[in-house]
PDB file of C-alpha atoms in Angstrom:
ATOM      1  CA  UNK A   1     -42.517 -42.913 -14.890  1.00  0.00           C
ATOM      2  CA  UNK A   2     -40.061 -41.210 -12.982  1.00  0.00           C
ATOM      3  CA  UNK A   3     -36.214 -42.003 -13.997  1.00  0.00           C
ATOM      4  CA  UNK A   4     -33.739 -41.652 -11.182  1.00  0.00           C
ATOM      5  CA  UNK A   5     -30.747 -39.818 -11.640  1.00  0.00           C
ATOM      6  CA  UNK A   6     -28.618 -42.129  -9.570  1.00  0.00           C
ATOM      7  CA  UNK A   7     -30.293 -45.807  -9.290  1.00  0.00           C
ATOM      8  CA  UNK A   8     -27.482 -46.665  -6.283  1.00  0.00           C
ATOM      9  CA  UNK A   9     -27.651 -43.541  -4.428  1.00  0.00           C
ATOM     10  CA  UNK A  10     -26.975 -39.590  -5.032  1.00  0.00           C
ATOM     11  CA  UNK A  11     -23.937 -38.385  -3.626  1.00  0.00           C
ATOM     12  CA  UNK A  12     -24.498 -36.557  -0.629  1.00  0.00           C
ATOM     13  CA  UNK A  13     -27.725 -38.752  -0.142  1.00  0.00           C
ATOM     14  CA  UNK A  14     -28.633 -38.455   3.751  1.00  0.00           C
ATOM     15  CA  UNK A  15     -31.294 -41.277   3.628  1.00  0.00           C
ATOM     16  CA  UNK A  16     -33.492 -43.291   0.847  1.00  0.00           C
ATOM     17  CA  UNK A  17     -36.692 -41.791   1.176  1.00  0.00           C
ATOM     18  CA  UNK A  18     -38.020 -39.822  -2.356  1.00  0.00           C
ATOM     19  CA  UNK A  19     -36.743 -37.204  -1.515  1.00  0.00           C
ATOM     20  CA  UNK A  20     -33.273 -38.021  -1.215  1.00  0.00           C
ATOM     21  CA  UNK A  21     -33.381 -39.458  -5.032  1.00  0.00           C
ATOM     22  CA  UNK A  22     -33.048 -36.821  -7.325  1.00  0.00           C
ATOM     23  CA  UNK A  23     -35.378 -38.340 -10.630  1.00  0.00           C
ATOM     24  CA  UNK A  24     -36.620 -36.550 -13.789  1.00  0.00           C
ATOM     25  CA  UNK A  25     -40.445 -37.409 -15.227  1.00  0.00           C
ATOM     26  CA  UNK A  26     -40.107 -37.521 -18.995  1.00  0.00           C
ATOM     27  CA  UNK A  27     -42.376 -35.785 -21.118  1.00  0.00           C
ATOM     28  CA  UNK A  28     -41.435 -37.069 -24.846  1.00  0.00           C
ATOM     29  CA  UNK A  29     -42.803 -35.902 -27.547  1.00  0.00           C
ATOM     30  CA  UNK A  30     -45.090 -38.382 -29.283  1.00  0.00           C
ATOM     31  CA  UNK A  31     -45.319 -39.767 -32.601  1.00  0.00           C
ATOM     32  CA  UNK A  32     -42.383 -40.138 -35.369  1.00  0.00           C
ATOM     33  CA  UNK A  33     -40.325 -37.415 -36.676  1.00  0.00           C
ATOM     34  CA  UNK A  34     -37.115 -37.842 -39.324  1.00  0.00           C
ATOM     35  CA  UNK A  35     -35.103 -35.609 -36.975  1.00  0.00           C
ATOM     36  CA  UNK A  36     -33.993 -35.824 -33.081  1.00  0.00           C
ATOM     37  CA  UNK A  37     -36.242 -33.241 -31.089  1.00  0.00           C
ATOM     38  CA  UNK A  38     -34.937 -30.644 -28.828  1.00  0.00           C
ATOM     39  CA  UNK A  39     -34.980 -31.389 -24.927  1.00  0.00           C
ATOM     40  CA  UNK A  40     -35.689 -29.179 -21.715  1.00  0.00           C
ATOM     41  CA  UNK A  41     -34.773 -29.782 -17.838  1.00  0.00           C
ATOM     42  CA  UNK A  42     -37.578 -28.060 -15.781  1.00  0.00           C
ATOM     43  CA  UNK A  43     -36.673 -26.827 -12.524  1.00  0.00           C
ATOM     44  CA  UNK A  44     -39.893 -25.929 -10.479  1.00  0.00           C
ATOM     45  CA  UNK A  45     -39.333 -23.138  -7.733  1.00  0.00           C
ATOM     46  CA  UNK A  46     -40.139 -23.567  -4.386  1.00  0.00           C
ATOM     47  CA  UNK A  47     -37.276 -21.276  -2.556  1.00  0.00           C
ATOM     48  CA  UNK A  48     -35.157 -24.205  -2.062  1.00  0.00           C
ATOM     49  CA  UNK A  49     -37.683 -26.043   0.294  1.00  0.00           C
ATOM     50  CA  UNK A  50     -40.193 -27.470  -1.948  1.00  0.00           C
ATOM     51  CA  UNK A  51     -41.226 -27.599  -5.715  1.00  0.00           C
ATOM     52  CA  UNK A  52     -44.325 -25.980  -6.796  1.00  0.00           C
ATOM     53  CA  UNK A  53     -46.429 -28.323  -9.091  1.00  0.00           C
ATOM     54  CA  UNK A  54     -47.940 -25.996 -11.349  1.00  0.00           C
ATOM     55  CA  UNK A  55     -44.382 -25.122 -12.628  1.00  0.00           C
ATOM     56  CA  UNK A  56     -43.673 -28.510 -13.361  1.00  0.00           C
ATOM     57  CA  UNK A  57     -46.160 -30.471 -15.635  1.00  0.00           C
ATOM     58  CA  UNK A  58     -47.848 -27.869 -17.211  1.00  0.00           C
ATOM     59  CA  UNK A  59     -44.768 -26.064 -18.372  1.00  0.00           C
ATOM     60  CA  UNK A  60     -43.783 -29.604 -19.972  1.00  0.00           C
ATOM     61  CA  UNK A  61     -47.073 -29.946 -21.526  1.00  0.00           C
ATOM     62  CA  UNK A  62     -47.067 -26.421 -23.239  1.00  0.00           C
ATOM     63  CA  UNK A  63     -43.000 -27.585 -24.248  1.00  0.00           C
ATOM     64  CA  UNK A  64     -44.590 -30.825 -25.668  1.00  0.00           C
ATOM     65  CA  UNK A  65     -46.840 -28.517 -27.813  1.00  0.00           C
ATOM     66  CA  UNK A  66     -44.436 -27.011 -29.577  1.00  0.00           C
ATOM     67  CA  UNK A  67     -42.559 -30.192 -30.066  1.00  0.00           C
ATOM     68  CA  UNK A  68     -39.730 -30.094 -27.307  1.00  0.00           C
ATOM     69  CA  UNK A  69     -39.580 -33.210 -25.243  1.00  0.00           C
ATOM     70  CA  UNK A  70     -39.352 -32.009 -21.407  1.00  0.00           C
ATOM     71  CA  UNK A  71     -38.041 -33.480 -18.174  1.00  0.00           C
ATOM     72  CA  UNK A  72     -39.391 -32.193 -14.797  1.00  0.00           C
ATOM     73  CA  UNK A  73     -36.550 -32.242 -12.470  1.00  0.00           C
ATOM     74  CA  UNK A  74     -36.904 -33.747  -8.892  1.00  0.00           C
ATOM     75  CA  UNK A  75     -33.819 -32.049  -7.451  1.00  0.00           C
ATOM     76  CA  UNK A  76     -33.299 -31.847  -3.678  1.00  0.00           C
ATOM     77  CA  UNK A  77     -34.339 -29.172  -1.244  1.00  0.00           C
ATOM     78  CA  UNK A  78     -34.019 -28.271   2.390  1.00  0.00           C
ATOM     79  CA  UNK A  79     -32.377 -29.558   4.601  1.00  0.00           C
ATOM     80  CA  UNK A  80     -30.007 -30.584   1.215  1.00  0.00           C
ATOM     81  CA  UNK A  81     -27.987 -27.620   0.858  1.00  0.00           C
ATOM     82  CA  UNK A  82     -25.541 -26.989  -1.890  1.00  0.00           C
ATOM     83  CA  UNK A  83     -24.401 -28.306  -3.697  1.00  0.00           C
ATOM     84  CA  UNK A  84     -26.887 -31.529  -4.224  1.00  0.00           C
ATOM     85  CA  UNK A  85     -29.186 -28.937  -6.461  1.00  0.00           C
ATOM     86  CA  UNK A  86     -26.431 -28.063  -8.634  1.00  0.00           C
ATOM     87  CA  UNK A  87     -25.162 -31.836  -8.827  1.00  0.00           C
ATOM     88  CA  UNK A  88     -28.792 -32.855  -9.401  1.00  0.00           C
ATOM     89  CA  UNK A  89     -29.545 -30.471 -12.826  1.00  0.00           C
ATOM     90  CA  UNK A  90     -25.926 -31.393 -14.067  1.00  0.00           C
ATOM     91  CA  UNK A  91     -26.918 -34.889 -13.536  1.00  0.00           C
ATOM     92  CA  UNK A  92     -29.911 -34.497 -15.429  1.00  0.00           C
ATOM     93  CA  UNK A  93     -28.230 -32.504 -18.422  1.00  0.00           C
ATOM     94  CA  UNK A  94     -25.972 -35.068 -18.773  1.00  0.00           C
ATOM     95  CA  UNK A  95     -28.787 -37.876 -18.096  1.00  0.00           C
ATOM     96  CA  UNK A  96     -30.452 -36.463 -21.338  1.00  0.00           C
ATOM     97  CA  UNK A  97     -27.826 -36.739 -23.567  1.00  0.00           C
ATOM     98  CA  UNK A  98     -26.824 -40.067 -22.583  1.00  0.00           C
ATOM     99  CA  UNK A  99     -30.131 -41.367 -23.273  1.00  0.00           C
ATOM    100  CA  UNK A 100     -30.841 -39.278 -26.592  1.00  0.00           C
ATOM    101  CA  UNK A 101     -30.839 -41.508 -28.785  1.00  0.00           C
ATOM    102  CA  UNK A 102     -33.057 -43.834 -27.069  1.00  0.00           C
ATOM    103  CA  UNK A 103     -35.559 -40.661 -26.593  1.00  0.00           C
ATOM    104  CA  UNK A 104     -34.983 -39.184 -29.875  1.00  0.00           C
ATOM    105  CA  UNK A 105     -33.514 -36.364 -28.929  1.00  0.00           C
ATOM    106  CA  UNK A 106     -30.470 -34.184 -30.304  1.00  0.00           C
ATOM    107  CA  UNK A 107     -27.828 -34.029 -27.800  1.00  0.00           C
ATOM    108  CA  UNK A 108     -26.323 -30.697 -28.910  1.00  0.00           C
ATOM    109  CA  UNK A 109     -30.350 -28.929 -28.517  1.00  0.00           C
ATOM    110  CA  UNK A 110     -30.459 -29.692 -24.502  1.00  0.00           C
ATOM    111  CA  UNK A 111     -31.771 -26.634 -22.574  1.00  0.00           C
ATOM    112  CA  UNK A 112     -32.969 -25.899 -18.903  1.00  0.00           C
ATOM    113  CA  UNK A 113     -35.509 -23.883 -17.989  1.00  0.00           C
ATOM    114  CA  UNK A 114     -36.428 -22.382 -14.197  1.00  0.00           C
ATOM    115  CA  UNK A 115     -38.685 -20.486 -11.923  1.00  0.00           C
ATOM    116  CA  UNK A 116     -37.852 -18.440  -8.972  1.00  0.00           C
ATOM    117  CA  UNK A 117     -35.422 -20.459  -6.966  1.00  0.00           C
ATOM    118  CA  UNK A 118     -35.828 -23.200  -9.842  1.00  0.00           C
ATOM    119  CA  UNK A 119     -34.870 -20.230 -12.306  1.00  0.00           C
ATOM    120  CA  UNK A 120     -31.833 -19.850  -9.592  1.00  0.00           C
ATOM    121  CA  UNK A 121     -30.974 -23.265 -10.366  1.00  0.00           C
ATOM    122  CA  UNK A 122     -31.477 -23.317 -13.940  1.00  0.00           C
ATOM    123  CA  UNK A 123     -28.530 -20.073 -14.173  1.00  0.00           C
ATOM    124  CA  UNK A 124     -26.343 -21.945 -12.026  1.00  0.00           C
ATOM    125  CA  UNK A 125     -26.031 -24.900 -14.180  1.00  0.00           C
ATOM    126  CA  UNK A 126     -25.884 -22.187 -16.917  1.00  0.00           C
ATOM    127  CA  UNK A 127     -22.711 -20.546 -15.587  1.00  0.00           C
ATOM    128  CA  UNK A 128     -21.403 -23.590 -13.034  1.00  0.00           C
ATOM    129  CA  UNK A 129     -21.284 -26.240 -15.844  1.00  0.00           C
ATOM    130  CA  UNK A 130     -18.265 -28.721 -17.393  1.00  0.00           C
ATOM    131  CA  UNK A 131     -17.611 -30.544 -20.227  1.00  0.00           C
ATOM    132  CA  UNK A 132     -17.661 -33.994 -18.439  1.00  0.00           C
ATOM    133  CA  UNK A 133     -14.877 -35.958 -17.634  1.00  0.00           C
ATOM    134  CA  UNK A 134     -13.433 -38.511 -20.355  1.00  0.00           C
ATOM    135  CA  UNK A 135     -11.648 -40.726 -18.025  1.00  0.00           C
ATOM    136  CA  UNK A 136     -14.951 -41.072 -15.615  1.00  0.00           C
ATOM    137  CA  UNK A 137     -16.141 -44.613 -14.615  1.00  0.00           C
ATOM    138  CA  UNK A 138     -19.664 -43.634 -14.640  1.00  0.00           C
ATOM    139  CA  UNK A 139     -20.399 -42.873 -19.003  1.00  0.00           C
ATOM    140  CA  UNK A 140     -22.697 -40.459 -17.633  1.00  0.00           C
ATOM    141  CA  UNK A 141     -20.100 -38.281 -16.525  1.00  0.00           C
ATOM    142  CA  UNK A 142     -18.371 -38.477 -19.875  1.00  0.00           C
ATOM    143  CA  UNK A 143     -20.823 -35.896 -20.965  1.00  0.00           C
ATOM    144  CA  UNK A 144     -21.480 -32.491 -21.163  1.00  0.00           C
ATOM    145  CA  UNK A 145     -23.527 -30.838 -18.308  1.00  0.00           C
ATOM    146  CA  UNK A 146     -23.614 -27.320 -20.200  1.00  0.00           C
ATOM    147  CA  UNK A 147     -27.394 -26.255 -21.238  1.00  0.00           C
ATOM    148  CA  UNK A 148     -27.226 -25.030 -24.904  1.00  0.00           C
ATOM    149  CA  UNK A 149     -29.916 -22.323 -23.532  1.00  0.00           C
ATOM    150  CA  UNK A 150     -31.792 -21.458 -20.443  1.00  0.00           C
ATOM    151  CA  UNK A 151     -34.947 -19.962 -20.013  1.00  0.00           C
ATOM    152  CA  UNK A 152     -35.170 -18.253 -16.614  1.00  0.00           C
ATOM    153  CA  UNK A 153     -38.983 -16.886 -15.007  1.00  0.00           C
ATOM    154  CA  UNK A 154     -38.884 -14.593 -12.667  1.00  0.00           C
ATOM    155  CA  UNK A 155     -35.738 -16.061 -11.500  1.00  0.00           C
ATOM    156  CA  UNK A 156     -33.773 -15.657  -8.158  1.00  0.00           C
ATOM    157  CA  UNK A 157     -30.134 -14.884  -9.795  1.00  0.00           C
ATOM    158  CA  UNK A 158     -27.859 -13.517  -6.951  1.00  0.00           C
ATOM    159  CA  UNK A 159     -27.402 -14.318  -3.524  1.00  0.00           C
ATOM    160  CA  UNK A 160     -25.918 -11.025  -2.648  1.00  0.00           C
ATOM    161  CA  UNK A 161     -27.724  -8.610   0.247  1.00  0.00           C
ATOM    162  CA  UNK A 162     -30.586  -6.439  -1.216  1.00  0.00           C
ATOM    163  CA  UNK A 163     -30.964  -8.587  -4.556  1.00  0.00           C
ATOM    164  CA  UNK A 164     -31.455 -11.695  -3.429  1.00  0.00           C
ATOM    165  CA  UNK A 165     -34.408 -13.689  -1.930  1.00  0.00           C
ATOM    166  CA  UNK A 166     -33.460 -14.203   1.370  1.00  0.00           C
ATOM    167  CA  UNK A 167     -35.231 -17.357   2.129  1.00  0.00           C
ATOM    168  CA  UNK A 168     -33.598 -19.226  -1.048  1.00  0.00           C
ATOM    169  CA  UNK A 169     -30.424 -18.114  -0.106  1.00  0.00           C
ATOM    170  CA  UNK A 170     -30.770 -19.467   3.483  1.00  0.00           C
ATOM    171  CA  UNK A 171     -32.111 -22.816   2.270  1.00  0.00           C
ATOM    172  CA  UNK A 172     -29.156 -23.332  -0.316  1.00  0.00           C
ATOM    173  CA  UNK A 173     -25.890 -21.698   1.886  1.00  0.00           C
ATOM    174  CA  UNK A 174     -27.316 -21.494   5.182  1.00  0.00           C
ATOM    175  CA  UNK A 175     -27.792 -18.628   7.667  1.00  0.00           C
ATOM    176  CA  UNK A 176     -24.221 -17.054   7.327  1.00  0.00           C
ATOM    177  CA  UNK A 177     -22.869 -17.949   4.019  1.00  0.00           C
ATOM    178  CA  UNK A 178     -19.092 -17.312   3.211  1.00  0.00           C
ATOM    179  CA  UNK A 179     -17.984 -14.632   0.621  1.00  0.00           C
ATOM    180  CA  UNK A 180     -16.739 -18.031  -1.558  1.00  0.00           C
ATOM    181  CA  UNK A 181     -20.351 -19.360  -1.562  1.00  0.00           C
ATOM    182  CA  UNK A 182     -21.873 -16.033  -2.125  1.00  0.00           C
ATOM    183  CA  UNK A 183     -19.629 -15.411  -5.059  1.00  0.00           C
ATOM    184  CA  UNK A 184     -19.968 -19.114  -6.351  1.00  0.00           C
ATOM    185  CA  UNK A 185     -23.755 -18.891  -6.554  1.00  0.00           C
ATOM    186  CA  UNK A 186     -24.700 -15.532  -7.774  1.00  0.00           C
ATOM    187  CA  UNK A 187     -25.062 -16.740 -11.198  1.00  0.00           C
ATOM    188  CA  UNK A 188     -24.432 -13.026 -12.631  1.00  0.00           C
ATOM    189  CA  UNK A 189     -20.494 -13.059 -11.480  1.00  0.00           C
ATOM    190  CA  UNK A 190     -19.893 -15.809 -13.178  1.00  0.00           C
ATOM    191  CA  UNK A 191     -21.227 -15.140 -16.603  1.00  0.00           C
ATOM    192  CA  UNK A 192     -18.515 -15.501 -19.232  1.00  0.00           C
ATOM    193  CA  UNK A 193     -18.382 -15.170 -23.211  1.00  0.00           C
ATOM    194  CA  UNK A 194     -19.179 -19.030 -23.223  1.00  0.00           C
ATOM    195  CA  UNK A 195     -22.564 -18.759 -21.303  1.00  0.00           C
ATOM    196  CA  UNK A 196     -25.689 -20.296 -22.935  1.00  0.00           C
ATOM    197  CA  UNK A 197     -27.990 -17.689 -24.594  1.00  0.00           C
ATOM    198  CA  UNK A 198     -30.966 -16.915 -22.242  1.00  0.00           C
ATOM    199  CA  UNK A 199     -35.105 -15.940 -22.295  1.00  0.00           C
ATOM    200  CA  UNK A 200     -35.352 -14.352 -19.365  1.00  0.00           C
ATOM    201  CA  UNK A 201     -39.057 -12.559 -17.938  1.00  0.00           C
ATOM    202  CA  UNK A 202     -40.323 -11.020 -15.080  1.00  0.00           C
ATOM    203  CA  UNK A 203     -42.531  -8.472 -13.779  1.00  0.00           C
ATOM    204  CA  UNK A 204     -41.389  -4.872 -12.334  1.00  0.00           C
ATOM    205  CA  UNK A 205     -44.058  -5.113  -9.539  1.00  0.00           C
ATOM    206  CA  UNK A 206     -43.506  -8.078  -7.703  1.00  0.00           C
ATOM    207  CA  UNK A 207     -41.572  -7.987  -4.597  1.00  0.00           C
ATOM    208  CA  UNK A 208     -40.845 -11.218  -3.501  1.00  0.00           C
ATOM    209  CA  UNK A 209     -37.719 -11.542  -6.114  1.00  0.00           C
ATOM    210  CA  UNK A 210     -36.822  -8.495  -7.546  1.00  0.00           C
ATOM    211  CA  UNK A 211     -36.711  -7.614 -11.281  1.00  0.00           C
ATOM    212  CA  UNK A 212     -33.055  -6.342 -10.560  1.00  0.00           C
ATOM    213  CA  UNK A 213     -32.005 -10.108 -10.662  1.00  0.00           C
ATOM    214  CA  UNK A 214     -32.957 -10.664 -14.342  1.00  0.00           C
ATOM    215  CA  UNK A 215     -31.974  -6.992 -15.329  1.00  0.00           C
ATOM    216  CA  UNK A 216     -28.731  -7.801 -13.765  1.00  0.00           C
ATOM    217  CA  UNK A 217     -28.269 -11.239 -15.577  1.00  0.00           C
ATOM    218  CA  UNK A 218     -29.033  -9.759 -18.830  1.00  0.00           C
ATOM    219  CA  UNK A 219     -26.629  -6.848 -18.088  1.00  0.00           C
ATOM    220  CA  UNK A 220     -23.661  -9.394 -17.617  1.00  0.00           C
ATOM    221  CA  UNK A 221     -24.958 -11.496 -20.452  1.00  0.00           C
ATOM    222  CA  UNK A 222     -24.626  -7.939 -22.782  1.00  0.00           C
ATOM    223  CA  UNK A 223     -21.178  -7.275 -21.177  1.00  0.00           C
ATOM    224  CA  UNK A 224     -20.145 -10.551 -22.395  1.00  0.00           C
ATOM    225  CA  UNK A 225     -21.840 -10.296 -25.687  1.00  0.00           C
ATOM    226  CA  UNK A 226     -23.982 -13.547 -25.270  1.00  0.00           C
ATOM    227  CA  UNK A 227     -27.542 -13.171 -27.015  1.00  0.00           C
ATOM    228  CA  UNK A 228     -30.577 -12.826 -24.794  1.00  0.00           C
ATOM    229  CA  UNK A 229     -34.316 -11.704 -24.447  1.00  0.00           C
ATOM    230  CA  UNK A 230     -35.475  -9.720 -21.654  1.00  0.00           C
ATOM    231  CA  UNK A 231     -38.711  -9.556 -21.136  1.00  0.00           C
ATOM    232  CA  UNK A 232     -40.451  -7.145 -18.245  1.00  0.00           C
ATOM    233  CA  UNK A 233     -44.105  -6.590 -17.881  1.00  0.00           C
ATOM    234  CA  UNK A 234     -45.713  -4.493 -15.583  1.00  0.00           C
ATOM    235  CA  UNK A 235     -47.919  -5.977 -13.350  1.00  0.00           C
ATOM    236  CA  UNK A 236     -47.835  -9.607 -12.051  1.00  0.00           C
ATOM    237  CA  UNK A 237     -47.407 -11.151  -8.518  1.00  0.00           C
ATOM    238  CA  UNK A 238     -44.764 -14.046  -7.758  1.00  0.00           C
ATOM    239  CA  UNK A 239     -45.327 -17.134  -8.930  1.00  0.00           C
ATOM    240  CA  UNK A 240     -47.337 -17.065 -11.646  1.00  0.00           C
ATOM    241  CA  UNK A 241     -46.174 -20.206 -13.620  1.00  0.00           C
ATOM    242  CA  UNK A 242     -48.141 -19.730 -17.366  1.00  0.00           C
ATOM    243  CA  UNK A 243     -50.023 -16.791 -16.018  1.00  0.00           C
ATOM    244  CA  UNK A 244     -52.837 -17.987 -18.482  1.00  0.00           C
ATOM    245  CA  UNK A 245     -55.217 -16.012 -16.169  1.00  0.00           C
ATOM    246  CA  UNK A 246     -52.814 -12.951 -16.772  1.00  0.00           C
ATOM    247  CA  UNK A 247     -54.149 -11.000 -19.701  1.00  0.00           C
ATOM    248  CA  UNK A 248     -50.712  -9.268 -20.341  1.00  0.00           C
ATOM    249  CA  UNK A 249     -47.888 -11.639 -18.716  1.00  0.00           C
ATOM    250  CA  UNK A 250     -49.505 -14.775 -20.346  1.00  0.00           C
ATOM    251  CA  UNK A 251     -47.927 -13.438 -23.622  1.00  0.00           C
ATOM    252  CA  UNK A 252     -44.558 -14.744 -22.135  1.00  0.00           C
ATOM    253  CA  UNK A 253     -45.474 -18.176 -23.736  1.00  0.00           C
ATOM    254  CA  UNK A 254     -45.859 -16.891 -27.367  1.00  0.00           C
ATOM    255  CA  UNK A 255     -42.849 -15.122 -27.096  1.00  0.00           C
ATOM    256  CA  UNK A 256     -41.083 -17.659 -25.930  1.00  0.00           C
ATOM    257  CA  UNK A 257     -41.824 -19.974 -27.975  1.00  0.00           C
ATOM    258  CA  UNK A 258     -40.714 -17.532 -31.110  1.00  0.00           C
ATOM    259  CA  UNK A 259     -37.587 -17.695 -29.340  1.00  0.00           C
ATOM    260  CA  UNK A 260     -37.124 -20.865 -29.017  1.00  0.00           C
ATOM    261  CA  UNK A 261     -37.829 -21.206 -32.922  1.00  0.00           C
ATOM    262  CA  UNK A 262     -35.342 -18.470 -33.595  1.00  0.00           C
ATOM    263  CA  UNK A 263     -32.604 -20.784 -31.771  1.00  0.00           C
ATOM    264  CA  UNK A 264     -33.599 -23.753 -33.741  1.00  0.00           C
ATOM    265  CA  UNK A 265     -35.523 -25.625 -31.078  1.00  0.00           C
ATOM    266  CA  UNK A 266     -38.658 -25.707 -32.491  1.00  0.00           C
ATOM    267  CA  UNK A 267     -40.282 -25.404 -35.917  1.00  0.00           C
TER     268      UNK A 267
END
C-alpha cells in the first residue's frame, strides 16, 4: 500500500489527484532478522512525463531478493517542473529514515536508484541534498536527504546541449532554461568529495540518452576521489530495465549485487 509523502498536501501541488500526491510504495523484506536492513528508493524513468512500470516493481522485487527493502517513488512529472520532482525524492529519503525503526531499516544505509530521467532524479538527489533542518516543525524535515549510495541506470546526467536528453530537460526545466537552472541540474557539475559512491551502467550504442552522461558523471566522481563502479555494455537499446532478455547486459544485476555487498548493503 502506498504511503503519501505529504498527507496534508505536497509543496507546489496544483490539484488533489493522484499525480499531485507524491508517494512511495514499500516493498519490505519479509521475515525476521537480528539487524536492520538496508533500503533503496527507486525512481522509474519516463522523460519527466511518465513513470515506466517495468523500472519500478520488478526492480523492487530484485532488491528484495538481495535482502534489501525497496520503495518505488511516485514523483511528480509534467506538467510539474522543477523543483517538484527533486523535493519528492528528497522527501522520500527522509521519510524512509523517519520510519526506519518501524520498518526495520538502518537509516545509515538508504540508497537511491534511477533509470533514464529517473536516473537524473537520483543523481540530483546525490548532488543537491541537505542534512536536514534541526529547527523544522515537521520532524521528517529534520532528517538528512543525502543518499548513502546511488545506482544510476542509463541515466540522464547533464542538462547541457549535445549531452542531455532534450525531452527530459524541456519537461523539467522548460523550453529556455536559465544558465542557473542548467548548472544546478547538470549533476556532473555539482559533484564534491561528499557525493555518495555510485554504480553506473549504460550501453554504448544507445542513441536516446548518450553514454557520455554516465562517462561524465564517473569522470567527475574520479576528480573528487569518490568511489564508483562503471559498466558500459556494447549493445542494447534504451529502457532495458532488468534486461532479462539481453544475454550480455542482463549481468548488470549480478554486478550491482556484488557492488552492493561490497558497500555493506546486503550479505
